[in-house]
Amino acid sequence: LQYQAGIYRIANWSDITNAHPIPGEGIIKGLAEVGIPKQRGLLLLAEMSSKGNLCSSNYAQETYEMAKRNRNFVFGFIGQRRLTNAQGVEEVDFIYMTPGVGLHSSSDSLGQQYRTPQQVIEESGCDVIIVGRGIYASLSEGNLDQVVQKAEEYRKKAWDSYLRRISPSL
Amino acid sequence: LQYQAGIYRIANWSDITNAHPIPGEGIIKGLAEVGIPKQRGLLLLAEMSSKGNLCSSNYAQETYEMAKRNRNFVFGFIGQRRLTNAQGVEEVDFIYMTPGVGLHSSSDSLGQQYRTPQQVIEESGCDVIIVGRGIYASLSEGNLDQVVQKAEEYRKKAWDSYLRRISPSL
């Protein structure tokens, strides 16, 4: 109901939505009933970046299996690394988008933990970085130029990390 | 931010809020910063009622330990049974509220599974039943009298189950 209706009517304008798999596969099937007719896609939250989170390796594994069974709607994950089956084989080239990214490894008072673009893209094999405070924090200081500059810095660091991953000789 | 601000300003009017503990203890601390000054309380989702959900027994156990460490704000759980520590001891008399309740055990096409008030209150030791479709389904048939009648039926069944639990001789 939140995806289809409510005040936001998310499915009407959002190409990509993410969902926690914790309720079980029914959450995918329920969202798919609304999203597939509108040609939308879903990312599953396989792992989180906050300290002490309860996404165990078994949780990520079950999420991966759920995604494989629902490829008509699920095309990737919110996570911290590329996933494989229990035998360590990457069976599907899913998309991986990664939050908790900063220019330096660090953490905040509520347990958010930051990893660098290089760690996320080059070492852990993720595809897209999701950056929040690293970019918009300068806004509160009224410094719009710095927001733009920070965004560009993150973009370049992530892209360079990606090039290094796919061409290790660089 | 969703708890304090946003369009709903939930903390301004809701005495009780629930949260999934999956992000880790930071979620409790973040909500508590907003909720405690307003004398609000939090329930943690320790277990879900949907088929194939990922709340393992270890997940519920970690949730229980988080709650014990945050008793100034957390006063109970959304769950399917009373929880104990790893040694099977119920150390704190938390409140347990339970969704997925129907007058008959059953399940729907998206994997929601229903247990009866007797199973939930008498056998599993929960305190409060949360009933959705079991009551409001009659509304879509325009039958308001039946909605009231259903609510009363659930209330009585849950209360009788509670009396049997605390006075087994009844």
Short mmCIF file of C-alpha atoms in Angstrom, two decimals:
data_model
loop_
_atom_site.label_atom_id
_atom_site.label_comp_id
_atom_site.label_asym_id
_atom_site.label_seq_id
_atom_site.Cartn_x
_atom_site.Cartn_y
_atom_site.Cartn_z
CA LEU A 1 0.00 0.00 0.00
CA GLN A 2 2.82 2.44 0.77
CA TYR A 3 4.42 1.64 -2.58
CA GLN A 4 1.26 1.99 -4.66
CA ALA A 5 -0.80 4.56 -2.77
CA GLY A 6 -0.35 6.69 0.34
CA ILE A 7 0.68 10.30 -0.04
CA TYR A 8 3.82 9.49 -2.01
CA ARG A 9 2.54 6.96 -4.62
CA ILE A 10 6.16 5.84 -4.88
CA ALA A 11 5.63 3.36 -7.71
CA ASN A 12 4.32 6.15 -9.95
CA TRP A 13 7.61 8.01 -10.17
CA SER A 14 10.44 5.92 -8.70
CA ASP A 15 12.26 3.56 -11.07
CA ILE A 16 14.14 1.92 -8.24
CA THR A 17 12.89 1.09 -4.75
CA ASN A 18 14.65 -0.84 -2.03
CA ALA A 19 13.22 -3.14 0.61
CA HIS A 20 14.43 -5.00 3.67
CA PRO A 21 13.95 -8.74 3.04
CA ILE A 22 13.33 -9.40 6.72
CA PRO A 23 9.56 -10.10 6.34
CA GLY A 24 10.36 -12.95 3.93
CA GLU A 25 9.73 -13.43 0.23
CA GLY A 26 6.17 -12.11 0.49
CA ILE A 27 7.54 -8.55 0.58
CA ILE A 28 9.03 -9.03 -2.91
CA LYS A 29 5.88 -10.59 -4.30
CA GLY A 30 3.69 -7.84 -2.86
CA LEU A 31 5.86 -5.05 -4.28
CA ALA A 32 6.23 -6.88 -7.62
CA GLU A 33 2.46 -6.95 -8.11
CA VAL A 34 2.55 -3.15 -8.14
CA GLY A 35 6.00 -2.52 -9.66
CA ILE A 36 6.28 -4.93 -12.58
CA PRO A 37 3.32 -3.48 -14.55
CA LYS A 38 5.05 -0.08 -14.26
CA GLN A 39 8.45 -1.55 -15.27
CA ARG A 40 10.02 -0.78 -11.91
CA GLY A 41 12.85 -2.67 -10.23
CA LEU A 42 13.77 -3.58 -6.66
CA LEU A 43 17.01 -3.63 -4.67
CA LEU A 44 17.17 -5.80 -1.55
CA LEU A 45 19.03 -4.60 1.55
CA ALA A 46 21.46 -7.47 2.06
CA GLU A 47 23.83 -5.70 4.43
CA MET A 48 23.90 -2.48 6.43
CA SER A 49 26.74 -0.13 7.30
CA SER A 50 25.77 0.68 10.88
CA LYS A 51 27.63 -0.76 13.86
CA GLY A 52 26.17 -3.90 15.45
CA ASN A 53 23.59 -4.38 12.70
CA LEU A 54 21.83 -7.75 12.64
CA CYS A 55 22.49 -8.64 8.97
CA SER A 56 24.51 -11.78 9.62
CA SER A 57 26.32 -13.60 6.81
CA ASN A 58 23.48 -16.10 6.85
CA TYR A 59 20.99 -13.23 6.47
CA ALA A 60 22.87 -11.92 3.41
CA GLN A 61 22.99 -15.46 2.00
CA GLU A 62 19.22 -15.91 2.34
CA THR A 63 18.71 -12.50 0.76
CA TYR A 64 20.88 -13.53 -2.19
CA GLU A 65 18.83 -16.69 -2.72
CA MET A 66 15.58 -14.66 -2.56
CA ALA A 67 16.93 -12.31 -5.22
CA LYS A 68 17.86 -15.19 -7.52
CA ARG A 69 14.33 -16.55 -7.28
CA ASN A 70 12.82 -13.15 -8.20
CA ARG A 71 14.97 -11.87 -11.05
CA ASN A 72 11.94 -10.54 -12.94
CA PHE A 73 11.86 -7.72 -10.38
CA VAL A 74 15.01 -7.78 -8.20
CA PHE A 75 18.11 -6.57 -10.03
CA GLY A 76 20.56 -5.98 -7.21
CA PHE A 77 21.34 -5.12 -3.63
CA ILE A 78 22.11 -2.43 -1.14
CA GLY A 79 25.18 -3.96 0.48
CA GLN A 80 28.83 -3.70 1.34
CA ARG A 81 30.31 -6.32 -1.02
CA ARG A 82 29.43 -8.58 -3.95
CA LEU A 83 27.57 -11.69 -2.88
CA THR A 84 27.99 -15.28 -4.00
CA ASN A 85 26.16 -18.54 -3.45
CA ALA A 86 27.12 -20.75 -0.50
CA GLN A 87 29.91 -22.28 -2.63
CA GLY A 88 31.50 -18.87 -3.26
CA VAL A 89 30.34 -18.66 -6.88
CA GLU A 90 28.93 -15.38 -8.18
CA GLU A 91 26.11 -16.79 -10.28
CA VAL A 92 24.40 -13.55 -11.30
CA ASP A 93 25.92 -10.15 -12.17
CA PHE A 94 23.65 -8.17 -9.85
CA ILE A 95 24.06 -4.43 -9.26
CA TYR A 96 25.50 -3.43 -5.86
CA MET A 97 24.85 0.02 -4.39
CA THR A 98 26.66 0.95 -1.21
CA PRO A 99 25.84 3.52 1.50
CA GLY A 100 28.10 4.45 4.40
CA VAL A 101 30.76 5.99 2.17
CA GLY A 102 33.16 8.74 3.26
CA LEU A 103 36.51 10.04 2.04
CA HIS A 104 38.10 8.57 5.18
CA SER A 105 37.17 5.50 7.22
CA SER A 106 35.35 6.69 10.36
CA SER A 107 32.18 6.39 12.42
CA ASP A 108 29.67 8.73 14.09
CA SER A 109 28.03 8.84 17.52
CA LEU A 110 25.02 6.73 16.41
CA GLY A 111 27.12 3.92 14.99
CA GLN A 112 27.18 4.82 11.30
CA GLN A 113 30.44 3.50 9.90
CA TYR A 114 32.12 4.92 6.81
CA ARG A 115 34.29 3.19 4.22
CA THR A 116 36.14 4.89 1.38
CA PRO A 117 35.22 4.70 -2.33
CA GLN A 118 38.35 2.63 -2.88
CA GLN A 119 37.37 0.08 -0.22
CA VAL A 120 33.82 -0.15 -1.53
CA ILE A 121 34.39 -0.16 -5.31
CA GLU A 122 37.88 -1.54 -5.80
CA GLU A 123 38.24 -3.96 -2.90
CA SER A 124 34.64 -5.08 -2.31
CA GLY A 125 33.45 -5.02 -5.93
CA CYS A 126 30.42 -2.76 -5.51
CA ASP A 127 29.13 -0.69 -8.46
CA VAL A 128 27.60 2.51 -7.08
CA ILE A 129 28.39 4.61 -3.99
CA ILE A 130 25.61 6.32 -2.05
CA VAL A 131 26.92 9.42 -0.30
CA GLY A 132 24.91 11.53 2.11
CA ARG A 133 26.57 13.68 4.72
CA GLY A 134 29.93 13.56 2.95
CA ILE A 135 28.37 15.83 0.34
CA TYR A 136 25.55 17.75 1.96
CA ALA A 137 27.24 18.54 5.29
CA SER A 138 28.76 21.68 3.73
CA LEU A 139 25.23 22.97 3.02
CA SER A 140 24.60 23.74 6.68
CA GLU A 141 27.59 26.08 6.50
CA GLY A 142 25.94 27.77 3.51
CA ASN A 143 28.82 26.69 1.34
CA LEU A 144 27.18 25.58 -1.92
CA ASP A 145 30.43 25.61 -3.90
CA GLN A 146 31.90 23.09 -1.53
CA VAL A 147 28.89 20.79 -1.96
CA VAL A 148 29.47 20.69 -5.69
CA GLN A 149 33.19 20.21 -5.20
CA LYS A 150 32.65 17.35 -2.73
CA ALA A 151 30.24 15.58 -5.07
CA GLU A 152 32.78 15.83 -7.88
CA GLU A 153 35.53 14.51 -5.62
CA TYR A 154 33.45 11.46 -4.66
CA ARG A 155 32.51 10.86 -8.30
CA LYS A 156 36.11 10.91 -9.44
CA LYS A 157 37.40 8.72 -6.60
CA ALA A 158 34.70 6.11 -7.24
CA TRP A 159 35.25 6.11 -11.01
CA ASP A 160 39.02 5.81 -10.66
CA SER A 161 38.51 2.92 -8.22
CA TYR A 162 36.23 1.25 -10.74
CA LEU A 163 38.80 1.62 -13.53
CA ARG A 164 41.48 0.14 -11.30
CA ARG A 165 39.24 -2.80 -10.48
CA ILE A 166 38.47 -3.69 -14.07
CA SER A 167 42.02 -2.92 -15.33
CA PRO A 168 44.40 -3.85 -12.50
CA SER A 169 47.38 -2.67 -14.57
CA LEU A 170 46.32 1.00 -14.21
CA LEU B 1 14.28 12.54 11.27
CA GLN B 2 11.13 10.60 10.37
CA TYR B 3 10.27 10.24 14.05
CA GLN B 4 10.85 13.89 14.96
CA ALA B 5 10.00 15.76 11.77
CA GLY B 6 8.72 14.88 8.31
CA ILE B 7 5.04 15.30 7.53
CA TYR B 8 3.90 13.09 10.40
CA ARG B 9 5.99 14.38 13.33
CA ILE B 10 5.34 10.99 14.91
CA ALA B 11 7.00 11.74 18.24
CA ASN B 12 4.61 14.64 18.83
CA TRP B 13 1.50 12.49 19.14
CA SER B 14 2.43 8.81 19.35
CA ASP B 15 3.07 7.39 22.82
CA ILE B 16 4.38 4.13 21.40
CA THR B 17 6.52 3.60 18.32
CA ASN B 18 8.08 0.40 17.08
CA ALA B 19 11.37 -0.14 15.26
CA HIS B 20 13.19 -2.97 13.55
CA PRO B 21 16.47 -3.52 15.42
CA ILE B 22 18.26 -4.62 12.26
CA PRO B 23 20.41 -1.44 11.91
CA GLY B 24 21.90 -2.16 15.35
CA GLU B 25 21.67 -0.35 18.66
CA GLY B 26 22.16 3.07 17.02
CA ILE B 27 18.51 3.01 15.93
CA ILE B 28 17.41 2.90 19.58
CA LYS B 29 19.80 5.66 20.62
CA GLY B 30 18.73 7.89 17.73
CA LEU B 31 15.01 7.46 18.48
CA ALA B 32 15.60 7.84 22.22
CA GLU B 33 17.19 11.27 21.76
CA VAL B 34 13.85 12.43 20.36
CA GLY B 35 11.44 10.24 22.32
CA ILE B 36 12.66 10.33 25.91
CA PRO B 37 12.22 14.14 26.35
CA LYS B 38 8.60 13.64 25.24
CA GLN B 39 8.11 10.63 27.57
CA ARG B 40 7.60 8.22 24.67
CA GLY B 41 8.42 4.51 24.60
CA LEU B 42 9.68 2.05 22.02
CA LEU B 43 8.80 -1.52 21.09
CA LEU B 44 11.37 -3.58 19.18
CA LEU B 45 10.30 -5.98 16.45
CA ALA B 46 11.84 -9.21 17.69
CA GLU B 47 9.86 -11.59 15.48
CA MET B 48 7.54 -11.34 12.49
CA SER B 49 4.48 -13.36 11.54
CA SER B 50 5.11 -13.63 7.79
CA LYS B 51 6.26 -16.86 6.16
CA GLY B 52 10.01 -17.25 5.57
CA ASN B 53 10.89 -14.12 7.55
CA LEU B 54 14.55 -13.69 8.48
CA CYS B 55 14.11 -13.12 12.23
CA SER B 56 16.10 -16.15 13.38
CA SER B 57 16.17 -17.25 17.01
CA ASN B 58 19.61 -15.63 17.22
CA TYR B 59 18.11 -12.39 15.85
CA ALA B 60 15.41 -12.42 18.54
CA GLN B 61 18.06 -13.13 21.16
CA GLU B 62 20.19 -10.16 20.10
CA THR B 63 17.07 -7.99 20.07
CA TYR B 64 16.27 -9.07 23.64
CA GLU B 65 19.77 -8.13 24.78
CA MET B 66 19.49 -4.72 23.07
CA ALA B 67 16.21 -4.09 24.87
CA LYS B 68 17.71 -4.96 28.25
CA ARG B 69 20.50 -2.44 27.66
CA ASN B 70 17.99 0.33 26.82
CA ARG B 71 15.23 -0.01 29.40
CA ASN B 72 14.94 3.75 29.81
CA PHE B 73 13.17 3.78 26.42
CA VAL B 74 12.40 0.19 25.31
CA PHE B 75 9.52 -1.38 27.26
CA GLY B 76 8.67 -4.39 25.14
CA PHE B 77 8.46 -6.17 21.83
CA ILE B 78 6.42 -6.89 18.78
CA GLY B 79 6.79 -10.65 18.67
CA GLN B 80 5.18 -14.06 18.71
CA ARG B 81 6.22 -15.30 22.17
CA ARG B 82 7.80 -14.17 25.43
CA LEU B 83 11.57 -13.98 25.21
CA THR B 84 14.22 -15.08 27.67
CA ASN B 85 17.97 -14.78 27.98
CA ALA B 86 20.18 -17.49 26.44
CA GLN B 87 19.77 -19.55 29.63
CA GLY B 88 15.98 -19.58 29.24
CA VAL B 89 15.40 -17.13 32.12
CA GLU B 90 12.85 -14.33 31.69
CA GLU B 91 14.78 -11.55 33.38
CA VAL B 92 12.48 -8.62 32.64
CA ASP B 93 8.66 -8.49 32.48
CA PHE B 94 8.52 -6.75 29.10
CA ILE B 95 5.24 -6.12 27.23
CA TYR B 96 4.61 -8.34 24.20
CA MET B 97 2.29 -7.21 21.41
CA THR B 98 1.48 -9.69 18.67
CA PRO B 99 0.29 -9.17 15.10
CA GLY B 100 -0.79 -11.92 12.70
CA VAL B 101 -3.84 -12.85 14.78
CA GLY B 102 -6.97 -14.45 13.33
CA LEU B 103 -9.88 -16.45 14.77
CA HIS B 104 -8.53 -19.49 12.93
CA SER B 105 -4.96 -20.49 12.04
CA SER B 106 -4.43 -19.72 8.34
CA SER B 107 -2.25 -17.88 5.82
CA ASP B 108 -2.77 -15.57 2.82
CA SER B 109 -1.28 -15.44 -0.69
CA LEU B 110 1.58 -13.12 0.36
CA GLY B 111 2.70 -15.35 3.22
CA GLN B 112 1.00 -13.66 6.17
CA GLN B 113 0.38 -16.37 8.75
CA TYR B 114 -2.36 -16.17 11.38
CA ARG B 115 -2.45 -17.62 14.88
CA THR B 116 -5.43 -17.56 17.23
CA PRO B 117 -5.78 -15.40 20.37
CA GLN B 118 -5.52 -18.59 22.43
CA GLN B 119 -2.22 -19.59 20.80
CA VAL B 120 -0.79 -16.11 21.18
CA ILE B 121 -1.96 -15.15 24.67
CA GLU B 122 -2.43 -18.44 26.51
CA GLU B 123 0.23 -20.64 24.94
CA SER B 124 2.94 -18.13 23.95
CA GLY B 125 2.48 -15.71 26.85
CA CYS B 126 1.98 -12.49 24.88
CA ASP B 127 0.00 -9.58 26.36
CA VAL B 128 -1.75 -7.72 23.55
CA ILE B 129 -3.14 -8.91 20.20
CA ILE B 130 -2.92 -6.69 17.12
CA VAL B 131 -5.76 -7.47 14.71
CA GLY B 132 -6.09 -5.97 11.24
CA ARG B 133 -8.03 -7.69 8.51
CA GLY B 134 -9.83 -9.97 10.97
CA ILE B 135 -11.76 -6.88 12.05
CA TYR B 136 -11.80 -4.42 9.17
CA ALA B 137 -12.40 -6.90 6.32
CA SER B 138 -16.16 -6.57 6.89
CA LEU B 139 -15.89 -2.83 6.17
CA SER B 140 -15.37 -3.42 2.45
CA GLU B 141 -18.75 -5.17 2.47
CA GLY B 142 -20.25 -2.06 4.08
CA ASN B 143 -21.12 -4.07 7.14
CA LEU B 144 -20.25 -1.79 10.06
CA ASP B 145 -22.18 -3.84 12.61
CA GLN B 146 -20.03 -6.83 11.81
CA VAL B 147 -16.85 -4.83 12.31
CA VAL B 148 -17.95 -3.94 15.83
CA GLN B 149 -19.04 -7.49 16.48
CA LYS B 150 -15.70 -8.91 15.28
CA ALA B 151 -13.70 -6.50 17.42
CA GLU B 152 -15.73 -7.54 20.46
CA GLU B 153 -15.23 -11.22 19.62
CA TYR B 154 -11.44 -10.78 19.45
CA ARG B 155 -11.42 -8.75 22.66
CA LYS B 156 -13.32 -11.43 24.56
CA LYS B 157 -11.28 -14.35 23.19
CA ALA B 158 -7.99 -12.63 24.07
CA TRP B 159 -9.16 -11.66 27.56
CA ASP B 160 -10.48 -15.17 28.31
CA SER B 161 -7.14 -16.58 27.12
CA TYR B 162 -5.33 -14.20 29.43
CA LEU B 163 -7.47 -15.23 32.42
CA ARG B 164 -6.81 -18.90 31.68
CA ARG B 165 -3.08 -18.23 31.51
CA ILE B 166 -2.87 -16.48 34.85
CA SER B 167 -5.41 -18.81 36.56
CA PRO B 168 -4.91 -22.25 35.00
CA SER B 169 -7.72 -23.66 37.14
CA LEU B 170 -10.36 -21.70 35.12
#
